Short mmCIF file of C-alpha atoms in Angstrom, two decimals:
data_model
loop_
_atom_site.label_atom_id
_atom_site.label_comp_id
_atom_site.label_asym_id
_atom_site.label_seq_id
_atom_site.Cartn_x
_atom_site.Cartn_y
_atom_site.Cartn_z
CA SER G 91 24.25 -143.92 154.42
CA ASN G 92 25.43 -141.28 156.92
CA LYS G 93 26.69 -143.99 159.27
CA LYS G 94 28.00 -142.67 162.60
CA ASP G 95 29.51 -144.48 165.58
CA LEU G 96 27.63 -143.69 168.80
CA VAL G 97 29.93 -145.76 171.03
CA SER G 98 33.38 -147.02 170.04
CA ASP G 99 35.18 -147.60 173.35
CA GLY G 100 34.49 -149.49 176.56
CA LEU G 101 32.65 -152.26 174.68
CA VAL G 102 33.36 -155.98 174.80
CA TRP G 103 30.22 -157.91 173.89
CA PRO G 104 27.27 -155.55 173.32
CA ASN G 105 24.54 -158.09 172.57
CA GLY G 106 21.31 -156.37 173.67
CA LEU G 107 19.97 -153.13 172.17
CA THR G 108 16.79 -151.08 172.47
CA VAL G 109 15.78 -147.49 171.65
CA ASP G 110 13.69 -145.16 173.81
CA GLU G 111 12.01 -142.99 171.19
CA ILE G 112 10.52 -140.67 173.83
CA LEU G 113 13.88 -139.70 175.32
CA ASP G 114 15.92 -140.29 172.15
CA ARG G 115 18.25 -142.61 174.05
CA VAL G 116 19.83 -145.94 173.13
CA TYR G 117 20.16 -148.62 175.80
CA TRP G 118 22.50 -151.59 175.44
CA SER G 119 23.74 -154.50 177.51
CA ASP G 120 27.27 -155.91 177.51
CA ALA G 121 27.22 -159.63 178.35
CA LYS G 122 30.97 -159.73 178.99
CA LYS G 123 31.07 -156.72 181.34
CA ASP G 124 27.63 -157.53 182.85
CA THR G 125 26.57 -153.91 182.43
CA ILE G 126 23.63 -151.97 181.04
CA GLU G 127 24.35 -148.48 179.67
CA SER G 128 22.60 -145.67 177.85
CA ILE G 129 23.51 -142.79 175.53
CA HIS G 130 21.71 -139.99 173.65
CA MET G 131 21.09 -140.51 169.93
CA ASP G 132 23.55 -137.68 169.23
CA GLY G 133 26.32 -139.57 171.09
CA SER G 134 26.27 -137.48 174.28
CA GLY G 135 25.30 -138.28 177.85
CA ARG G 136 26.62 -141.82 178.19
CA MET G 137 25.71 -143.31 181.56
CA VAL G 138 25.80 -146.68 183.33
CA ILE G 139 22.39 -147.92 184.48
CA LEU G 140 23.52 -151.21 186.07
CA ASP G 141 27.03 -152.49 186.77
CA THR G 142 27.61 -156.25 187.44
CA VAL G 143 24.01 -156.69 188.63
CA ALA G 144 22.78 -158.20 185.37
CA LYS G 145 24.57 -161.57 185.05
CA HIS G 146 24.29 -162.28 181.31
CA PRO G 147 21.81 -159.88 179.65
CA PHE G 148 20.74 -160.93 176.17
CA SER G 149 17.64 -159.25 174.68
CA MET G 150 16.27 -155.87 175.79
CA ALA G 151 13.14 -153.72 175.56
CA VAL G 152 12.07 -150.38 177.05
CA PHE G 153 8.61 -149.04 177.92
CA GLU G 154 7.61 -146.00 179.97
CA ASP G 155 10.03 -145.84 182.96
CA SER G 156 11.26 -149.44 182.85
CA LEU G 157 13.88 -151.54 181.12
CA TYR G 158 13.26 -155.24 180.48
CA TRP G 159 15.74 -157.93 179.49
CA SER G 160 16.29 -161.69 179.38
CA ASP G 161 19.19 -163.08 181.40
CA TRP G 162 20.90 -166.25 180.09
CA GLU G 163 22.78 -167.08 183.29
CA MET G 164 19.84 -166.60 185.66
CA GLN G 165 17.37 -167.92 183.05
CA GLU G 166 14.80 -165.24 183.79
CA ILE G 167 13.22 -162.00 182.57
CA VAL G 168 13.96 -159.02 184.79
CA SER G 169 13.31 -155.27 184.86
CA CYS G 170 14.59 -152.09 186.49
CA ASN G 171 14.08 -148.34 186.39
CA LYS G 172 15.55 -146.99 183.13
CA PHE G 173 16.93 -143.83 184.78
CA ASN G 174 18.85 -145.20 187.78
CA GLY G 175 18.65 -149.02 187.76
CA LYS G 176 16.55 -149.14 190.94
CA ASP G 177 13.44 -151.27 191.44
CA PHE G 178 15.33 -154.32 190.13
CA LYS G 179 13.00 -157.34 190.09
CA THR G 180 12.43 -160.72 188.48
CA LEU G 181 9.30 -160.93 186.34
CA VAL G 182 9.50 -164.44 184.86
CA LYS G 183 11.48 -167.44 186.11
CA GLU G 184 10.28 -171.00 185.53
CA ALA G 185 12.07 -174.34 185.66
CA GLY G 186 13.02 -175.59 182.19
CA ILE G 187 12.44 -172.22 180.50
CA ARG G 188 15.40 -170.22 179.18
CA PRO G 189 14.13 -166.86 177.85
CA MET G 190 15.82 -165.65 174.68
CA GLY G 191 14.54 -162.72 172.61
CA ILE G 192 11.86 -160.48 174.12
CA THR G 193 9.65 -157.68 172.78
CA LEU G 194 6.84 -155.50 174.11
CA ALA G 195 3.34 -154.99 172.71
CA HIS G 196 1.14 -152.12 173.87
CA PRO G 197 -1.33 -149.74 172.12
CA LEU G 198 0.88 -146.79 173.06
CA LEU G 199 3.76 -148.31 171.08
CA ILE G 200 1.80 -148.35 167.83
CA GLN G 201 3.35 -145.72 165.58
CA SER G 202 1.17 -142.96 164.21
CA GLY G 203 1.98 -141.00 161.11
CA PRO G 204 2.21 -141.58 157.36
CA PRO G 205 2.02 -145.18 156.08
CA SER G 206 5.29 -146.94 155.39
CA PRO G 207 6.44 -146.78 151.75
CA CYS G 208 7.37 -150.46 152.11
CA VAL G 209 3.74 -151.54 152.35
CA ASP G 210 3.07 -153.71 149.27
CA SER G 211 6.59 -153.03 147.96
CA PRO G 212 7.93 -155.23 145.13
CA CYS G 213 11.12 -156.09 147.07
CA SER G 214 11.76 -159.82 147.14
CA HIS G 215 13.74 -159.82 150.41
CA VAL G 216 14.28 -156.52 152.28
CA CYS G 217 12.64 -153.12 151.86
CA LEU G 218 14.34 -150.07 153.40
CA PRO G 219 12.22 -146.88 153.68
CA LYS G 220 14.13 -143.70 153.04
CA PRO G 221 14.20 -141.08 155.85
CA LEU G 222 11.17 -138.84 156.22
CA PRO G 223 9.77 -136.79 154.62
CA SER G 224 10.61 -139.06 151.65
CA THR G 225 7.94 -141.56 150.60
CA GLU G 226 10.40 -143.69 148.62
CA PHE G 227 12.17 -146.96 149.45
CA THR G 228 15.21 -149.04 148.46
CA CYS G 229 15.32 -152.81 148.06
CA ALA G 230 18.20 -154.72 149.65
CA CYS G 231 19.51 -158.28 149.73
CA PRO G 232 21.29 -160.67 152.10
CA SER G 233 25.07 -160.63 151.70
CA HIS G 234 25.19 -163.70 149.44
CA LEU G 235 22.66 -162.27 146.93
CA VAL G 236 22.58 -159.23 144.64
CA LEU G 237 19.80 -157.08 143.20
CA ASP G 238 18.69 -157.76 139.65
CA SER G 239 18.66 -155.12 136.93
CA ALA G 240 15.20 -153.95 138.00
CA GLY G 241 16.45 -153.29 141.53
CA THR G 242 13.67 -155.26 143.24
CA ALA G 243 14.50 -158.99 143.17
CA CYS G 244 17.50 -160.70 144.76
CA GLU G 245 19.41 -163.33 142.81
CA ASP G 246 22.53 -165.47 143.22
CA SER G 247 25.83 -163.66 142.78
CA SER G 248 28.61 -165.18 140.71
CA LEU G 249 31.14 -163.03 142.60
CA THR G 250 30.66 -164.66 146.02
CA SER G 251 31.78 -168.02 147.32
CA THR G 252 29.33 -170.56 148.70
CA LEU G 253 29.72 -172.87 151.67
CA LEU G 254 28.67 -176.40 150.75
CA LEU G 255 27.53 -179.16 153.10
CA SER G 256 27.09 -182.76 152.03
CA THR G 257 25.12 -185.36 153.96
CA SER G 258 25.11 -189.05 153.08
CA THR G 259 22.89 -188.44 150.05
CA HIS G 260 22.43 -184.67 149.46
CA ILE G 261 24.45 -181.50 148.92
CA TYR G 262 23.30 -178.13 150.26
CA SER G 263 24.50 -174.55 150.01
CA LEU G 264 24.66 -172.83 153.41
CA HIS G 265 24.63 -169.14 154.34
CA PRO G 266 24.96 -169.19 158.14
CA GLN G 267 25.71 -165.46 158.43
CA THR G 268 22.46 -164.42 156.77
CA ILE G 269 20.27 -162.31 159.04
CA GLY G 270 16.82 -163.77 159.58
CA LEU G 271 15.81 -167.28 158.65
CA THR G 272 18.66 -169.74 158.20
CA SER G 273 19.46 -169.87 154.52
CA HIS G 274 20.13 -173.30 153.06
CA LYS G 275 19.27 -174.68 149.66
CA ALA G 276 19.42 -178.20 148.25
CA ILE G 277 21.60 -178.10 145.15
CA GLY G 278 21.90 -181.77 144.34
CA SER G 279 21.61 -185.39 145.38
CA ILE G 280 23.31 -188.60 144.31
CA PRO G 281 21.33 -191.44 142.75
CA SER G 282 20.71 -194.67 144.64
CA PRO G 283 22.67 -196.57 145.86
CA GLY G 284 24.17 -193.48 147.44
CA LEU G 285 26.63 -192.93 150.27
CA LEU G 286 28.53 -189.67 149.96
CA THR G 287 31.88 -189.99 151.76
CA SER G 288 34.00 -187.10 150.42
CA LEU G 289 33.43 -183.66 148.87
CA ALA G 290 35.68 -181.27 146.94
CA ALA G 291 34.78 -177.97 145.25
CA ASN G 292 37.01 -175.17 143.94
CA SER G 293 37.35 -171.37 143.71
CA VAL G 294 37.10 -171.10 139.92
CA ASP G 295 33.86 -172.67 138.71
CA SER G 296 30.70 -174.42 139.88
CA MET G 297 31.98 -177.99 139.57
CA VAL G 298 31.82 -180.17 142.69
CA TYR G 299 33.43 -183.60 143.00
CA VAL G 300 32.07 -186.27 145.36
CA VAL G 301 32.90 -189.84 146.30
CA ASN G 302 29.81 -192.04 146.14
CA ARG G 303 30.87 -195.07 148.16
CA GLY G 304 27.45 -196.64 147.64
CA ALA G 305 28.01 -196.94 143.87
CA GLU G 306 31.84 -197.10 144.14
CA GLN G 307 32.54 -194.04 141.98
CA ILE G 308 33.67 -190.42 141.88
CA LEU G 309 31.05 -188.08 140.46
CA ALA G 310 31.34 -184.59 138.97
CA MET G 311 28.36 -182.35 139.74
CA ASP G 312 27.64 -178.88 138.37
CA ARG G 313 25.93 -177.06 141.24
CA GLU G 314 24.39 -174.52 138.85
CA THR G 315 22.89 -176.89 136.29
CA GLY G 316 22.49 -179.95 138.52
CA SER G 317 24.14 -182.28 135.98
CA VAL G 318 25.94 -185.32 137.45
CA ASN G 319 28.52 -187.39 135.55
CA PRO G 320 30.81 -190.23 136.64
CA VAL G 321 34.56 -189.56 136.61
CA MET G 322 36.10 -192.79 137.94
CA TYR G 323 34.95 -196.15 139.28
CA GLY G 324 36.29 -198.22 142.18
CA ASP G 325 36.07 -198.86 145.93
CA GLN G 326 39.49 -197.40 146.75
CA PHE G 327 38.60 -193.72 147.05
CA GLY G 328 39.13 -191.93 150.37
CA ALA G 329 39.54 -188.16 150.70
CA ILE G 330 39.59 -186.13 147.46
CA SER G 331 40.82 -182.65 146.47
CA TYR G 332 40.84 -180.70 143.20
CA ASP G 333 43.30 -178.23 141.64
CA PRO G 334 41.42 -176.01 139.15
CA PHE G 335 44.66 -174.58 137.73
CA SER G 336 45.95 -177.94 136.47
CA ASN G 337 42.60 -179.75 136.18
CA ASN G 338 43.97 -182.50 138.38
CA LEU G 339 41.91 -184.49 140.87
CA PHE G 340 43.71 -185.97 143.89
CA TRP G 341 42.43 -188.93 145.86
CA VAL G 342 43.60 -191.17 148.68
CA ASP G 343 43.88 -194.84 147.68
CA VAL G 344 42.77 -196.57 150.88
CA HIS G 345 44.01 -199.95 149.62
CA LYS G 346 47.52 -198.97 148.52
CA MET G 347 48.08 -196.33 151.25
CA SER G 348 48.96 -193.63 148.75
CA VAL G 349 47.75 -190.38 147.22
CA VAL G 350 47.02 -190.57 143.48
CA VAL G 351 46.73 -187.67 141.03
CA HIS G 352 44.28 -188.06 138.14
CA SER G 353 44.20 -185.71 135.16
CA LEU G 354 40.64 -184.80 134.19
CA SER G 355 42.04 -183.67 130.83
CA SER G 356 43.79 -186.91 129.80
CA SER G 357 42.46 -189.46 132.38
CA ALA G 358 46.08 -190.39 133.23
CA ASN G 359 46.97 -191.43 136.80
CA MET G 360 50.16 -191.19 138.85
CA VAL G 361 51.06 -191.93 142.46
CA ALA G 362 51.89 -188.58 144.06
CA VAL G 363 52.66 -189.79 147.59
CA SER G 364 53.43 -193.30 148.89
CA SER G 365 53.25 -194.00 152.60
CA THR G 366 53.84 -196.79 155.08
CA SER G 367 50.56 -195.79 156.75
CA SER G 368 47.31 -194.84 155.13
CA PRO G 369 46.91 -191.06 154.58
CA LEU G 370 44.03 -189.82 156.70
CA SER G 371 43.41 -186.52 154.93
CA MET G 372 44.67 -184.50 152.01
CA VAL G 373 44.16 -181.08 150.42
CA PHE G 374 45.78 -179.38 147.44
CA VAL G 375 46.59 -175.70 148.06
CA PRO G 376 46.59 -173.83 144.70
CA GLU G 377 47.92 -170.64 146.32
CA LYS G 378 51.08 -172.53 147.33
CA ASN G 379 51.11 -175.13 144.54
CA ARG G 380 51.53 -177.79 147.22
CA LEU G 381 49.76 -180.95 148.31
CA VAL G 382 49.28 -181.28 152.09
CA VAL G 383 48.79 -184.81 153.43
CA GLY G 384 47.77 -185.75 156.98
CA GLU G 385 49.01 -188.96 158.60
CA ASN G 386 49.39 -190.28 162.13
CA GLY G 387 51.82 -187.96 163.92
CA LYS G 388 52.58 -185.64 161.01
CA ILE G 389 51.54 -183.62 157.98
CA SER G 390 53.57 -183.71 154.77
CA ILE G 391 54.04 -180.85 152.31
CA VAL G 392 54.51 -182.18 148.78
CA GLN G 393 55.60 -180.39 145.62
CA LEU G 394 54.51 -182.55 142.67
CA GLY G 395 57.48 -183.80 140.69
CA ASN G 396 59.90 -183.09 143.54
CA PRO G 397 61.01 -186.13 145.57
CA ASP G 398 61.87 -183.99 148.60
CA VAL G 399 58.92 -183.95 151.01
CA GLN G 400 58.68 -181.55 153.96
CA GLU G 401 57.34 -183.23 157.09
CA ILE G 402 55.88 -181.41 160.09
CA VAL G 403 56.07 -183.98 162.88
CA SER G 404 54.04 -183.47 166.05
CA TYR G 405 53.02 -185.78 168.88
CA LYS G 406 49.79 -183.76 169.07
CA LEU G 407 48.56 -185.21 165.76
CA SER G 408 46.88 -188.50 166.59
CA SER G 409 44.39 -188.65 163.73
CA PRO G 410 44.51 -185.56 161.44
CA GLY G 411 41.41 -186.46 159.46
CA SER G 412 40.58 -183.02 158.06
CA LEU G 413 42.72 -180.26 156.52
CA VAL G 414 41.88 -176.81 155.17
CA TYR G 415 44.08 -173.89 154.10
CA SER G 416 43.31 -170.25 154.89
CA ALA G 417 44.92 -167.70 152.58
CA GLN G 418 44.03 -164.88 154.99
CA ALA G 419 45.85 -166.55 157.87
CA ASP G 420 48.43 -168.26 155.59
CA ALA G 421 47.89 -171.35 157.71
CA VAL G 422 46.62 -174.91 157.50
CA PHE G 423 43.96 -175.84 160.05
CA ILE G 424 44.01 -179.49 161.13
CA GLY G 425 40.98 -181.29 162.54
CA ASP G 426 42.06 -184.20 164.74
CA ALA G 427 39.18 -186.53 165.63
CA ALA G 428 41.16 -188.70 168.06
CA SER G 429 42.54 -185.71 169.97
CA ARG G 430 39.14 -183.98 169.78
CA ALA G 431 40.91 -180.78 168.80
CA ILE G 432 41.67 -178.35 165.99
CA TYR G 433 45.31 -177.41 165.41
CA ARG G 434 47.01 -174.80 163.25
CA TRP G 435 50.20 -174.91 161.23
CA ASP G 436 51.41 -171.51 160.03
CA TRP G 437 52.96 -171.94 156.59
CA GLY G 438 56.75 -172.07 156.68
CA THR G 439 57.02 -172.88 160.39
CA GLU G 440 57.94 -176.14 162.11
CA GLU G 441 55.34 -176.26 164.86
CA VAL G 442 51.69 -177.26 165.18
CA VAL G 443 49.76 -175.25 167.79
CA PRO G 444 46.29 -175.87 169.28
CA VAL G 445 43.35 -173.67 168.30
CA LEU G 446 40.51 -175.45 170.12
CA GLU G 447 40.66 -178.49 172.39
CA ASN G 448 38.11 -180.68 174.20
CA ILE G 449 35.57 -180.48 171.37
CA GLY G 450 33.80 -183.18 169.36
CA GLU G 451 35.33 -185.41 166.69
CA VAL G 452 35.97 -183.02 163.79
CA VAL G 453 35.27 -184.72 160.44
CA SER G 454 35.41 -181.83 157.96
CA MET G 455 36.32 -178.13 157.81
CA ALA G 456 36.09 -175.12 155.47
CA VAL G 457 37.24 -171.49 155.63
CA LYS G 458 35.18 -168.57 154.32
CA ASP G 459 35.38 -164.81 154.97
CA GLY G 460 37.77 -165.17 157.90
CA LEU G 461 35.70 -167.85 159.63
CA LEU G 462 36.68 -171.47 160.20
CA TYR G 463 33.66 -173.79 159.90
CA TRP G 464 33.54 -177.44 160.88
CA VAL G 465 31.17 -180.37 161.49
CA GLU G 466 31.58 -183.22 163.95
CA LYS G 467 30.88 -186.94 163.93
CA SER G 468 27.24 -187.71 164.85
CA GLY G 469 26.65 -183.96 165.16
CA THR G 470 23.78 -181.91 163.76
CA SER G 471 25.32 -178.46 164.14
CA LEU G 472 27.53 -176.28 161.99
CA LEU G 473 30.21 -174.75 164.22
CA TRP G 474 32.61 -171.89 163.55
CA ILE G 475 35.16 -169.53 165.02
CA SER G 476 37.05 -166.54 163.66
CA ILE G 477 40.50 -167.46 162.37
CA TYR G 478 41.76 -164.61 164.60
CA ASN G 479 40.18 -165.72 167.91
CA SER G 480 38.38 -168.69 169.43
CA GLU G 481 34.91 -167.23 170.07
CA LEU G 482 32.69 -170.23 169.30
CA SER G 483 29.41 -169.97 167.39
CA TRP G 484 27.13 -172.66 166.05
CA LEU G 485 23.96 -173.21 164.02
CA PRO G 486 21.61 -176.22 164.23
CA ILE G 487 21.32 -178.07 160.90
CA ASN G 488 19.10 -180.90 162.14
CA SER G 489 16.48 -179.94 159.55
CA ILE G 490 18.79 -181.25 156.81
CA ALA G 491 21.20 -183.58 158.67
CA SER G 492 20.80 -186.46 161.12
CA PRO G 493 23.32 -188.00 163.59
CA ASN G 494 23.72 -190.93 161.18
CA ASP G 495 24.80 -188.73 158.25
CA LEU G 496 28.38 -188.50 157.04
CA LEU G 497 28.95 -184.73 156.89
CA HIS G 498 31.51 -182.87 154.78
CA LEU G 499 32.17 -179.19 154.03
CA SER G 500 33.74 -177.42 151.07
CA LEU G 501 33.90 -173.95 149.51
CA SER G 502 32.69 -173.34 145.99
CA GLY G 503 33.00 -170.27 143.77
CA GLN G 504 35.00 -167.08 144.00
CA ASP G 505 37.17 -166.68 147.10
CA ALA G 506 38.05 -163.03 147.66
CA SER G 507 41.04 -163.97 149.79
CA ALA G 508 42.60 -166.25 147.14
CA ASN G 509 45.93 -165.37 145.58
CA ASN G 510 45.30 -164.44 141.94
CA SER G 511 48.98 -164.65 140.98
CA VAL G 512 49.12 -168.46 140.84
CA ASN G 513 50.59 -170.21 137.79
CA MET G 514 47.85 -171.42 135.42
CA ALA G 515 50.04 -172.64 132.56
CA CYS G 516 48.52 -176.15 132.67
CA ILE G 517 45.13 -174.77 131.61
CA THR G 518 46.43 -174.07 128.10
CA ALA G 519 49.10 -176.80 127.97
CA HIS G 520 48.50 -179.95 125.95
CA CYS G 521 50.34 -182.56 128.00
CA SER G 522 49.66 -186.10 126.86
CA HIS G 523 49.40 -187.45 130.42
CA LEU G 524 49.80 -185.17 133.45
CA CYS G 525 50.61 -181.48 133.87
CA PHE G 526 51.99 -179.89 137.05
CA ASN G 527 52.35 -176.11 137.31
CA GLU G 528 55.76 -174.82 138.35
CA ASP G 529 56.17 -172.34 141.17
CA THR G 530 55.90 -168.68 140.17
#
C-alpha cells in the first residue's frame, strides 16, 4: 500500500539496490549505463556517485562510509566512498570466481527495537509486518498461489495458468517467475515402458494429453487428480494439439504425412491436412478457429472443412519444429531447429520475421503472461524473452531434466489473455462423428 515511485526516468537496467538507513538514502546501480546513483527516501537529492567506472555492477551493499558491489564484467568485488565515489578499490578478485549476490554482516547492523510480529507467524510462505507502531502482520503468497479462507496458508489458484514441462518420463509444473527458490512440482509420470514425445494442455480444464512412444499410445492425464487413461494406440503419433471448444484432438501421422483430427466425444477420425512432406509441427488456435501446420519452407493456416489453405512460404523456415500462438501479440512464434532461430508470423500478414537467431535447437515453446518460453535439444535450461523485446533470461532445470531427456512445454489452465468470444457450439452439439465450430 502507499506505493510511490522514487525514480521513474533515466533508468535502463537498475539491477542493484541497497538502503542506507543512517542517511535515509537509496543507492542503485544501472548495469546498462554503468552508473551508481543515490537519492533520498523522499525522492529528493538524486546524485551520481560513479559514472562509467563500474563496468557491470550487480549486487550492492552499504556500510559506514563505503559502498560495496559485485561486478560481473570484471568478476570482482569492489568498493568506493558512498558520498563522492573516491577511494575506488578492488577487494576480491580470484581466478575462476564470479561474485554474484553480496551482503554485509556486522554487530552494528543488528536492528534494535521491538521484536518482529512475523516471529512464529502462521504464514505458510511470506509474512509482511505492518508499519510501526503496529504489531500486526499480513500473510502473502507467490503470484501463482492464493491465500486460503483463514488468510494464512497459500494454495493453488484455479484462476491462473500453469506452465508445464515434460521430460522423457515425468511432467512438472513450473513457476520460473516466483521470487525465492525455484518453484517446480511433479504432477505426473507415465508408466513403464515410457518415452514421452509430445505434450498438449488447454486453457479450459486440467486435462493434459501426451504421446507415450514407449507404449505406442496417447494418454489423457488429469493434472489435479493424477489419473491417467489411454486415448488411442499406435506408433504413428507425432506432434499433438487439443481444441477444448470442440473436444477434438489433433495429431500428426508420421507414416501417412498428414494431420488427423480425432473426436474425443465420438472417437471418429478424419484427415484434416494431407501433405507431400511430413508435417513437422502443428498447433490448433482456438482464438482463431484455425489449425497451423509447420512444414519445410512454410506454415499452413487451415480452416477445418474448408479446402482452401493459406500458405505462408519463407526460405527462412528450414525445420519449423515448434509452433505457439500468442493472443497478446496476435502472432505465431516458430521455433526452427535447423536454422537455430525463433521466427514470428503476425496473424494476417504474409511475412515471417526473425525474433532470435544463433541460438540452440528449439524443440518446444509456450507463451504465458507476455513471455515466450522455450527449451532446446540436449539443453537443461528453461529460456524466455518478452514477446515485446529480445532480452534473454534463463533458469537451470538440471535438477529435473538431463541432456538425454526429450523436453516439451505447454500451458494449462486459465489464460487471462485468451479471447473469451470464441464459438463453443460443439460443446453442446451431438454430432455422430466430428464437430467443427464455425467462425463467429
